[in-house]
Coordinates of C-alpha atoms and ligand atoms in Angstrom, one line a residue:
X1 CA 31.9 -3.8 -15.0
X2 CA 29.6 -2.7 -11.8
X3 CA 27.2 -5.6 -11.6
X4 CA 25.6 -7.6 -9.0
X5 CA 24.9 -10.9 -8.7
X6 CA 21.1 -12.1 -7.1
X7 CA 21.1 -12.3 -3.3
X8 CA 24.0 -9.6 -3.0
X9 CA 23.1 -6.2 -2.6
X10 CA 26.4 -3.7 -1.9
X11 CA 24.8 -0.6 -1.5
X12 CA 28.4 0.8 -1.3
X13 CA 29.0 -0.5 -5.2
X14 CA 25.8 1.6 -6.0
X15 CA 26.7 4.6 -4.5
X16 CA 30.3 4.5 -5.5
X17 CA 28.9 3.9 -9.5
X18 CA 26.3 6.7 -8.6
X19 CA 29.0 9.2 -7.5
X20 CA 31.2 8.4 -10.3
X21 CA 28.1 8.9 -13.0
X22 CA 27.2 12.4 -11.3
X23 CA 30.8 13.1 -12.1
X24 CA 30.2 12.2 -16.1
X25 CA 26.4 13.6 -16.2
X26 CA 28.2 17.1 -15.3
X27 CA 31.4 16.9 -17.8
X28 CA 28.4 15.6 -20.4
X29 CA 26.2 18.8 -20.0
X30 CA 28.6 20.2 -22.5
X31 CA 28.5 17.2 -24.5
X32 CA 27.5 17.6 -28.3
X33 CA 24.7 16.1 -30.7
X34 CA 27.8 14.1 -32.3
X35 CA 29.1 12.9 -28.7
X36 CA 25.5 11.4 -28.2
X37 CA 25.1 10.4 -31.3
X38 CA 28.4 8.6 -31.6
X39 CA 26.8 6.5 -28.6
X40 CA 23.8 5.4 -30.0
X41 CA 25.0 4.6 -33.1
X42 CA 27.6 2.2 -30.9
X43 CA 24.5 0.6 -29.5
X44 CA 22.6 0.5 -32.8
X45 CA 26.0 -1.5 -34.4
X46 CA 26.0 -4.1 -31.0
X47 CA 22.2 -4.6 -31.5
X48 CA 22.8 -5.4 -35.7
X49 CA 25.9 -7.8 -34.3
X50 CA 23.9 -9.4 -31.9
X51 CA 20.1 -10.1 -33.0
X52 CA 20.5 -13.5 -33.2
X53 CA 22.0 -13.2 -29.8
X54 CA 18.7 -11.2 -28.7
X55 CA 16.5 -13.5 -30.7
X56 CA 17.7 -17.0 -28.2
X57 CA 17.6 -14.9 -24.6
X58 CA 13.8 -14.0 -25.4
X59 CA 13.4 -17.4 -26.9
X60 CA 14.8 -18.9 -23.6
X61 CA 13.4 -16.6 -21.2
X62 CA 9.8 -17.0 -22.1
X63 CA 9.2 -18.7 -25.8
X64 CA 8.8 -15.5 -27.2
X65 CA 8.9 -16.2 -31.1
X66 CA 11.9 -14.3 -32.9
X67 CA 9.9 -12.7 -35.2
X68 CA 8.2 -10.9 -32.4
X69 CA 11.8 -10.1 -30.9
X70 CA 12.9 -8.8 -34.2
X71 CA 9.4 -6.0 -34.2
X72 CA 9.2 -5.4 -30.5
X73 CA 12.1 -5.5 -29.1
X74 CA 15.0 -4.5 -31.5
X75 CA 13.0 -3.2 -34.3
X76 CA 11.4 -0.4 -31.4
X77 CA 14.6 -0.1 -30.3
X78 CA 16.9 0.7 -33.5
X79 CA 14.0 3.0 -34.6
X80 CA 14.0 4.9 -31.2
X81 CA 18.1 5.5 -32.1
X82 CA 17.5 6.2 -35.6
X83 CA 14.8 8.5 -34.9
X84 CA 16.8 10.3 -31.9
X85 CA 19.9 10.8 -34.5
X86 CA 17.9 12.3 -37.3
X87 CA 16.1 14.9 -34.9
X88 CA 18.9 15.2 -32.2
X89 CA 20.3 18.6 -33.1
X90 CA 16.8 20.4 -33.3
X91 CA 15.8 19.2 -30.1
X92 CA 19.1 20.3 -28.3
X93 CA 18.8 23.7 -30.6
X94 CA 17.9 26.4 -27.9
X95 CA 14.3 27.4 -28.5
X96 CA 13.4 31.2 -28.6
X97 CA 10.5 32.5 -27.3
X98 CA 8.8 36.1 -27.8
X99 CA 9.0 38.6 -24.8
X100 CA 5.9 40.1 -23.2
X101 CA 5.6 43.9 -23.1
X102 CA 6.8 44.5 -20.0
X103 CA 10.0 42.9 -20.5
X104 CA 10.3 44.5 -23.5
X105 CA 14.2 44.4 -24.5
X106 CA 15.0 41.1 -23.3
X107 CA 15.3 38.0 -25.2
X108 CA 14.0 34.6 -23.7
X109 CA 15.5 31.2 -24.7
X110 CA 14.6 27.7 -23.4
X111 CA 17.8 25.5 -23.4
X112 CA 17.2 21.6 -23.0
X113 CA 20.1 20.4 -20.5
X114 CA 20.6 16.7 -19.6
X115 CA 19.1 16.2 -15.9
X116 CA 21.9 14.5 -15.3
X117 CA 21.9 10.8 -13.7
X118 CA 18.8 8.8 -14.6
X119 CA 17.9 5.2 -13.1
X120 CA 15.9 3.4 -15.3
X121 CA 13.9 0.6 -13.8
X122 CA 12.6 -2.1 -16.1
X123 CA 9.8 -5.1 -16.4
X124 CA 10.3 -8.3 -17.9
X125 CA 7.5 -8.6 -20.5
X126 CA 9.8 -6.5 -23.4
X127 CA 12.6 -6.7 -21.7
X128 CA 15.2 -5.7 -23.4
X129 CA 12.8 -3.2 -25.3
X130 CA 11.8 -1.2 -21.9
X131 CA 15.1 -1.4 -20.5
X132 CA 17.4 -0.1 -23.4
X133 CA 14.7 2.0 -25.6
X134 CA 14.6 4.7 -22.6
X135 CA 18.2 4.7 -22.3
X136 CA 18.3 5.9 -25.8
X137 CA 16.3 8.7 -24.8
X138 CA 18.5 9.3 -21.7
X139 CA 21.7 9.3 -23.6
X140 CA 19.9 11.4 -26.2
X141 CA 19.3 13.9 -23.8
X142 CA 23.3 14.0 -22.6
X143 CA 22.4 12.0 -19.4
X144 CA 24.1 9.1 -17.6
X145 CA 22.4 5.9 -16.1
X146 CA 21.8 3.4 -14.2
X147 CA 19.8 0.4 -15.5
X148 CA 17.9 -2.1 -13.1
X149 CA 16.6 -4.7 -15.3
X150 CA 13.9 -7.6 -14.5
X151 CA 14.7 -10.2 -12.5
X152 CA 12.2 -12.5 -14.1
X153 CA 13.7 -12.1 -17.7
X154 CA 17.6 -13.6 -16.7
X155 CA 18.9 -14.5 -19.7
X156 CA 17.8 -11.4 -21.1
X157 CA 19.3 -9.3 -18.5
X158 CA 22.3 -10.8 -18.4
X159 CA 22.9 -10.1 -22.2
X160 CA 21.9 -6.4 -21.8
X161 CA 24.3 -6.4 -18.9
X162 CA 27.1 -7.9 -21.4
X163 CA 26.0 -5.3 -24.0
X164 CA 26.5 -2.4 -21.7
X165 CA 29.4 -3.5 -20.2
X166 CA 31.0 -3.9 -24.3
X167 CA 30.1 -0.6 -24.8
X168 CA 30.3 1.8 -21.7
X169 CA 32.3 2.8 -18.7
X170 CA 30.4 1.8 -15.2
X171 CA 30.9 6.0 -14.9
X172 CA 28.6 6.6 -18.1
X173 CA 26.4 3.3 -18.0
X174 CA 26.0 0.5 -15.6
X175 CA 23.8 -2.5 -15.3
X176 CA 22.9 -4.0 -11.8
X177 CA 21.0 -7.2 -12.1
X178 CA 19.1 -8.8 -8.8
X179 CA 15.4 -8.7 -7.3
X180 CA 13.3 -5.7 -6.4
X181 CA 15.8 -5.4 -3.4
X182 CA 18.4 -3.8 -5.9
X183 CA 15.9 -1.6 -6.5
X184 CA 14.7 -0.8 -3.5
X185 CA 18.8 0.2 -2.4
X186 CA 19.2 1.8 -6.0
X187 CA 15.9 4.3 -4.9
X188 CA 17.7 5.6 -2.2
X189 CA 20.0 7.7 -3.8
X190 CA 19.2 11.3 -5.3
X191 CA 18.6 10.4 -9.0
X192 CA 17.9 13.4 -11.2
X193 CA 15.5 11.0 -13.0
X194 CA 13.9 7.8 -12.3
X195 CA 12.1 6.3 -15.4
X196 CA 10.2 3.5 -14.1
X197 CA 8.5 1.1 -16.4
X198 CA 6.1 -1.9 -14.3
X199 CA 2.8 -1.9 -12.9
X200 CA 0.9 0.7 -10.9
X201 CA 1.3 -0.8 -7.2
X202 CA 5.1 -0.5 -7.7
X203 CA 4.5 2.7 -9.4
X204 CA 3.4 4.0 -5.9
X205 CA 6.6 3.0 -4.3
X206 CA 8.7 4.4 -6.7
X207 CA 6.8 7.5 -6.2
X208 CA 7.3 7.5 -2.8
X209 CA 10.9 6.9 -3.0
X210 CA 11.6 9.4 -5.4
X211 CA 9.6 12.0 -3.3
X212 CA 12.5 11.5 -0.8
X213 CA 14.9 13.5 -2.8
X214 CA 12.6 15.0 -4.9
X215 CA 14.0 13.3 -8.1
X216 CA 11.6 13.5 -10.9
X217 CA 9.6 10.4 -12.3
X218 CA 8.0 9.2 -15.5
X219 CA 6.4 6.4 -14.2
X220 CA 4.8 3.7 -17.5
X221 CA 2.2 2.2 -16.0
X222 CA -0.7 -0.3 -17.0
X223 CA -4.0 -1.7 -16.2
X224 CA -7.1 -2.1 -17.9
X225 CA -7.1 -1.0 -21.6
X226 CA -10.5 -1.0 -23.1
X227 CA -11.5 -1.6 -26.6
X228 CA -15.5 -0.4 -27.9
X229 CA -16.6 -2.4 -31.0
X230 CA -19.5 -0.4 -32.1
X231 CA -22.8 -1.4 -33.9
X232 CA -21.1 -0.4 -37.7
X233 CA -17.4 -1.9 -37.2
X234 CA -16.3 -3.9 -39.6
X235 CA -15.8 -7.3 -37.3
X236 CA -13.8 -8.9 -39.5
X237 CA -11.4 -5.9 -39.7
X238 CA -11.7 -5.4 -36.1
X239 CA -11.2 -9.3 -34.9
X240 CA -8.2 -9.7 -36.8
X241 CA -6.6 -6.8 -35.5
X242 CA -8.1 -7.6 -32.0
X243 CA -6.2 -11.1 -32.4
X244 CA -2.7 -10.0 -33.1
X245 CA -2.9 -7.0 -31.0
X246 CA -4.0 -9.3 -27.6
X247 CA -2.1 -12.1 -28.2
X248 CA 1.1 -11.1 -29.4
X249 CA 3.7 -11.4 -26.6
X250 CA 0.6 -14.0 -25.2
X251 CA -1.1 -11.3 -24.1
X252 CA 1.7 -9.7 -21.9
X253 CA 1.5 -6.2 -23.2
X254 CA 0.8 -3.3 -21.2
X255 CA -1.0 -1.8 -24.0
X256 CA -3.0 -5.1 -24.8
X257 CA -6.9 -4.9 -25.1
X258 CA -7.7 -6.4 -21.6
X259 CA -11.7 -6.2 -22.1
X260 CA -14.2 -5.9 -25.1
X261 CA -17.4 -3.8 -24.9
X262 CA -19.1 -5.1 -27.9
X263 CA -22.5 -3.3 -29.1
X264 CA -25.2 -6.1 -28.4
X265 CA -26.0 -6.8 -31.5
X266 CA -22.1 -7.7 -32.8
X267 CA -21.8 -10.2 -30.5
X268 CA -22.2 -13.3 -31.8
X269 CA -20.5 -12.0 -35.2
X270 CA -17.7 -10.6 -33.0
X271 CA -17.1 -14.0 -31.7
X272 CA -17.1 -16.2 -35.0
X273 CA -14.8 -13.5 -36.4
X274 CA -12.6 -13.5 -33.3
X275 CA -12.9 -17.5 -33.2
X276 CA -11.6 -17.2 -37.2
X277 CA -9.2 -14.9 -37.0
X278 CA -7.6 -16.8 -34.1
X279 CA -7.6 -20.1 -36.2
X280 CA -6.2 -18.5 -38.9
X281 CA -3.5 -16.9 -37.0
X282 CA -2.2 -19.4 -34.6
X283 CA -3.3 -22.9 -35.8
X284 CA -3.9 -22.4 -39.7
X285 CA -2.7 -26.2 -40.0
X286 CA -5.2 -27.5 -37.8
X287 CA -2.3 -29.0 -35.5
X288 CA -4.0 -27.4 -32.4
X289 CA -2.9 -23.5 -31.0
X290 CA -0.4 -25.3 -28.9
X291 CA 1.8 -26.5 -31.4
X292 CA 1.8 -22.8 -33.1
X293 CA 5.8 -21.6 -33.2
X294 CA 4.0 -18.1 -32.6
X295 CA 2.9 -17.7 -29.4
X296 CA 5.0 -16.7 -26.6
X297 CA 4.3 -18.6 -23.3
X298 CA 3.5 -16.8 -19.5
X299 CA 6.7 -15.6 -18.1
X300 CA 6.6 -17.8 -14.8
X301 CA 4.3 -19.9 -12.9
X302 CA 3.5 -17.5 -10.6
X303 CA 1.9 -15.4 -13.4
X304 CA 0.8 -19.0 -14.8
X305 CA -1.1 -19.9 -11.6
X306 CA -2.5 -16.3 -11.6
X307 CA -3.8 -16.2 -14.8
X308 CA -5.2 -19.3 -14.5
X309 CA -6.8 -18.9 -11.2
X310 CA -8.7 -16.1 -12.5
X311 CA -10.5 -18.1 -15.2
X312 CA -11.3 -20.8 -12.9
X313 CA -12.9 -18.0 -10.3
X314 CA -14.9 -16.5 -13.4
X315 CA -16.1 -19.9 -14.3
X316 CA -17.5 -20.6 -10.8
X317 CA -18.8 -16.9 -10.7
X318 CA -20.6 -17.8 -14.0
X319 CA -18.7 -16.7 -16.9
X320 CA -18.6 -18.5 -20.2
X321 CA -15.5 -19.8 -22.5
X322 CA -16.4 -19.3 -25.9
X323 CA -13.0 -20.1 -27.3
X324 CA -10.2 -22.2 -25.4
X325 CA -9.6 -22.0 -21.9
X326 CA -6.9 -25.0 -22.0
X327 CA -3.9 -24.6 -20.7
X328 CA -0.9 -26.8 -19.3
X329 CA 1.4 -26.0 -16.1
X330 CA 4.6 -27.5 -16.9
X331 CA 4.7 -25.6 -20.4
X332 CA 3.2 -22.5 -19.2
X333 CA 0.8 -22.4 -21.7
X334 CA -2.1 -21.3 -21.9
X335 CA -4.8 -21.2 -24.9
X336 CA -5.9 -17.8 -26.0
X337 CA -9.4 -17.8 -24.0
X338 CA -12.5 -15.6 -25.3
X339 CA -15.0 -15.3 -22.2
X340 CA -18.5 -13.7 -22.2
X341 CA -21.0 -13.5 -19.1
X342 CA -18.8 -11.0 -17.2
X343 CA -20.1 -9.7 -13.8
X344 CA -17.7 -6.5 -12.3
X345 CA -16.8 -8.6 -9.0
X346 CA -14.8 -11.1 -11.2
X347 CA -10.9 -10.7 -10.7
X348 CA -10.7 -10.9 -14.9
X349 CA -12.9 -7.5 -14.7
X350 CA -11.1 -6.2 -11.6
X351 CA -7.3 -6.5 -12.4
X352 CA -5.1 -6.1 -15.3
X353 CA -5.1 -9.6 -16.8
X354 CA -1.7 -9.7 -18.4
X355 CA -2.4 -13.0 -20.3
X356 CA -4.0 -14.5 -23.3
X357 CA -7.7 -14.0 -22.0
X358 CA -10.2 -11.7 -23.6
X359 CA -13.2 -11.1 -21.4
X360 CA -15.9 -9.8 -23.7
X361 CA -18.7 -7.7 -22.5
X362 CA -21.8 -5.6 -24.5
X363 CA -23.5 -2.6 -24.1
X364 CA -26.7 -1.1 -25.7
X365 CA -25.8 2.6 -25.8
X366 CA -22.6 4.3 -26.3
X367 CA -22.9 6.2 -23.0
X368 CA -23.1 2.3 -21.4
X369 CA -19.7 1.7 -22.7
X370 CA -18.5 5.5 -21.9
X371 CA -19.4 5.4 -18.6
X372 CA -18.7 1.9 -17.9
X373 CA -14.9 3.5 -18.3
X374 CA -15.3 6.1 -16.6
X375 CA -16.1 4.6 -14.0
X376 CA -12.4 2.5 -13.7
X377 CA -9.4 4.0 -13.4
X378 CA -7.6 6.0 -16.5
X379 CA -6.1 3.5 -18.5
X380 CA -3.2 3.1 -20.3
X381 CA -4.9 3.2 -24.2
X382 CA -8.4 3.0 -25.5
X383 CA -9.6 1.5 -28.7
X384 CA -12.7 2.5 -30.8
X385 CA -13.7 0.4 -33.3
X386 CA -16.5 1.7 -35.7
X387 CA -17.0 3.8 -38.6
X388 CA -19.6 6.8 -37.1
X389 CA -17.2 9.8 -36.6
X390 CA -19.6 11.6 -34.4
X391 CA -19.4 8.3 -32.1
X392 CA -15.4 8.0 -32.1
X393 CA -15.0 11.7 -31.3
X394 CA -17.4 11.1 -28.6
X395 CA -15.3 8.4 -27.2
X396 CA -12.1 10.3 -27.8
X397 CA -13.4 13.4 -26.2
X398 CA -15.3 11.9 -23.0
X399 CA -13.0 9.7 -22.2
X400 CA -9.4 9.8 -20.2
X401 CA -6.7 7.5 -21.7
X402 CA -3.2 7.7 -21.7
X403 CA -3.5 7.0 -25.6
X404 CA -6.4 6.0 -27.9
X405 CA -6.5 4.6 -31.2
X406 CA -9.4 4.2 -33.8
X407 CA -10.1 1.4 -35.8
X408 CA -6.7 -0.4 -34.8
X409 CA -4.8 -1.3 -31.2
X410 CA -1.8 -1.2 -30.2
X411 CA 0.7 -0.2 -32.8
X412 CA 0.8 3.2 -31.6
X413 CA 3.4 2.0 -29.8
X414 CA 5.3 2.4 -33.0
X415 CA 4.6 6.1 -33.9
X416 CA 8.0 8.1 -32.5
X417 CA 6.3 10.7 -33.1
X418 CA 3.4 10.7 -30.4
X419 CA 3.8 10.7 -26.9
X420 CA 3.6 7.2 -25.1
X421 CA 2.5 6.8 -22.1
X422 CA -0.5 6.7 -19.1
X423 CA -2.2 9.2 -17.3
X424 CA -2.9 9.0 -13.2
X425 CA -2.9 5.1 -12.7
X426 CA -1.7 4.3 -16.1
X427 CA 1.2 6.5 -15.7
X428 CA 2.6 9.9 -15.4
X429 CA 4.8 11.6 -18.0
X430 CA 5.5 10.6 -21.4
X431 CA 8.2 8.6 -23.3
X432 CA 9.4 8.1 -27.0
X433 CA 11.2 10.4 -29.6
X434 CA 11.0 14.2 -28.5
X435 CA 8.9 13.3 -25.6
X436 CA 11.8 10.9 -24.5
X437 CA 14.5 13.6 -24.7
X438 CA 12.3 16.0 -22.7
X439 CA 12.0 13.5 -20.1
X440 CA 15.5 13.1 -19.2
X441 CA 15.9 17.0 -19.9
X442 CA 15.5 20.2 -17.8
X443 CA 13.6 22.9 -19.7
X444 CA 15.3 26.0 -18.5
X445 CA 13.9 29.3 -19.3
X446 CA 16.7 32.0 -19.9
X447 CA 16.1 35.5 -20.0
X448 CA 18.5 37.9 -20.7
X449 CA 18.5 41.8 -20.5
X450 CA 20.5 44.5 -21.5
X451 CA 22.1 46.4 -19.2
X452 CA 20.8 50.0 -18.0
X453 CA 17.8 51.4 -18.5
X454 CA 14.8 49.2 -19.5
X455 CA 11.1 48.8 -19.2
X456 CA 11.4 46.7 -16.0
X457 CA 12.9 50.2 -14.2
X458 CA 9.7 51.6 -14.6
X459 CA 8.0 49.4 -12.0
X460 CA 10.5 50.1 -9.4
X461 CA 9.6 52.0 -6.0
X462 CA 9.1 54.6 -5.2
X463 CA 6.1 53.8 -6.5
X464 CA 4.6 56.7 -8.5
X465 CA 1.5 58.0 -10.5
X466 CA 3.6 56.7 -13.7
X467 CA 4.1 52.9 -12.5
X468 CA 0.4 52.8 -11.4
X469 CA -0.4 53.9 -14.9
X470 CA 1.5 51.2 -16.8
X471 CA 0.8 48.6 -14.2
X472 CA -3.4 49.6 -14.4
X473 CA -3.0 49.6 -18.3
X474 CA -0.6 46.0 -18.0
X475 CA -3.8 44.6 -16.2
X476 CA -6.4 46.3 -18.2
X477 CA -4.8 45.7 -21.6
X478 CA -2.4 42.2 -21.6
Ligands
NAD501 P1 6.5 -4.7 -11.9 O1 6.0 -3.6 -11.1 O2 6.3 -6.2 -10.7 O3 8.2 -5.0 -11.9 C1 9.3 -4.1 -12.6 C2 10.2 -3.6 -11.8 O4 10.9 -3.0 -10.7 C3 11.1 -5.0 -11.9 O5 12.5 -4.3 -12.4 C4 11.3 -5.2 -10.4 O6 12.5 -5.9 -10.0 C5 11.1 -3.7 -10.0 N1 10.4 -3.7 -8.9 C6 9.2 -4.8 -8.1 N2 8.9 -4.0 -7.1 C7 9.3 -3.8 -6.5 C8 9.4 -2.8 -5.0 N3 8.9 -3.3 -5.0 N4 10.3 -1.6 -5.3 C9 11.6 -1.4 -6.1 N5 11.5 -2.4 -7.5 C10 10.5 -3.2 -7.4 O7 6.1 -5.0 -13.6 P2 6.6 -6.3 -14.3 O8 5.7 -7.5 -13.7 O9 7.8 -6.6 -14.4 O10 5.5 -5.8 -15.5 C11 4.3 -5.7 -15.6 C12 3.6 -4.5 -15.4 O11 4.2 -3.4 -16.2 C13 2.3 -4.4 -16.0 O12 1.4 -3.8 -15.2 C14 2.2 -3.8 -17.5 O13 1.0 -3.3 -17.8 C15 3.5 -2.6 -16.9 N6 4.2 -2.6 -17.8 C16 3.7 -1.0 -18.7 C17 4.1 -0.4 -19.8 C18 4.1 1.0 -20.2 O14 4.9 1.1 -21.2 N7 3.5 1.8 -19.8 C19 5.5 -1.2 -20.7 C20 5.1 -2.3 -20.2 C21 4.6 -3.5 -18.9

């Protein structure tokens, strides 16, 4: 099994594994749907047999509640596998396309060839899902893969390595654990595709490195995903959905609502509903939210300090804590916290929060909310709560985001029929289901011509009056 422990970077192991995988990738060009399906099934079986182990490593890494692991680490991967198994034959089938007039007599098809050897770099926040989900797409497309899991979730990353070593030869799929230096070394190799999930700042580093080899990239990044709560929104319904979407994984979710823009007349009622929902979900027996087994913890001390200091900075500049605000460094607990009276020079409004703090701003006209969002980098997701369909249509049309939801948040991640991803600062390229398959495939257009006389022959030199006439009529009519 190809593996590296921390601080022992051995670029030659990377290179030799990469070269072996390039060989395999060439032989996998002719892999059938059933070859690929059997690889996917082996992962599904392993996951089923090791459900408890997966729950345990995530609990150890950041006290992730087992049921959240089942939903957001296991189900997300097994549903991706099941979806791919069900659709793979259709996805792989060459697609016939129509023929333009000058090429009459030819036949065109799009073939979906595997790109080859892929590099998958995963983050810590959904460490199993975001390493193995892209692997499912890579294997479905017929690619080999090297995975670099996050160094911040050592227990999960070791389990990923164990799983891969039990199921695959390193010449097919390999895992290299370690710090960011491991990723930097791997990035020097001319992979056929890089699938990166992480922050926009590191996304830029990945794209620069990929440019050296002109490697295609999928960048699944983050950013501040806004929520608009319009005047006519059902506030109880919105509050319950927002509390779930914001505080699952303790707010450490790429598509978590980052801040709320609520109509000024609804603010007080919304705050009340958010508090009720928070109590109902995380403190139903009045023992204190810190006793809830359903709230994960902050991943490490650095992120804990970052969150607490951004809260303190906000308060110093006039922010008001409407709910929560307690924290405990030894257990890296931060109480779900609602904050109002925000200004744009606060870190809370400048940077992706990625934790259980929810800023709430107000607006008086929808245009204000739209232009506020449009004044910031394009988000990964945008959520609109309200029943006025003209307003929701305006928000969808007048803003740009990777994905959007109307009257809910976060759960669009589970819809494998939809492309998932960002736009510009929040990402490049799409993932999930067919879109994941396409990310790892080269869509190769193949045009078959007949032998001898054909339409194109008429367009050859010496250009006479007939050719002139044909070209002019093509311009005029087609
Ligand atoms: P990160 O960018 O710090 O790290 C992600 C991976 O990149 C890790 O494996 C890390 O080792 C590696 N890395 C870090 N620095 C590197 C460097 N200089 N060169 C090469 N590799 C490097 O991200 P994170 O903190 O693990 O995750 C949080 C971020 O990820 C948030 O911004 C979040 O929104 C985003 N995210 C996006 C999605 C999505 O699907 N769009 C999903 C989850 C998380």
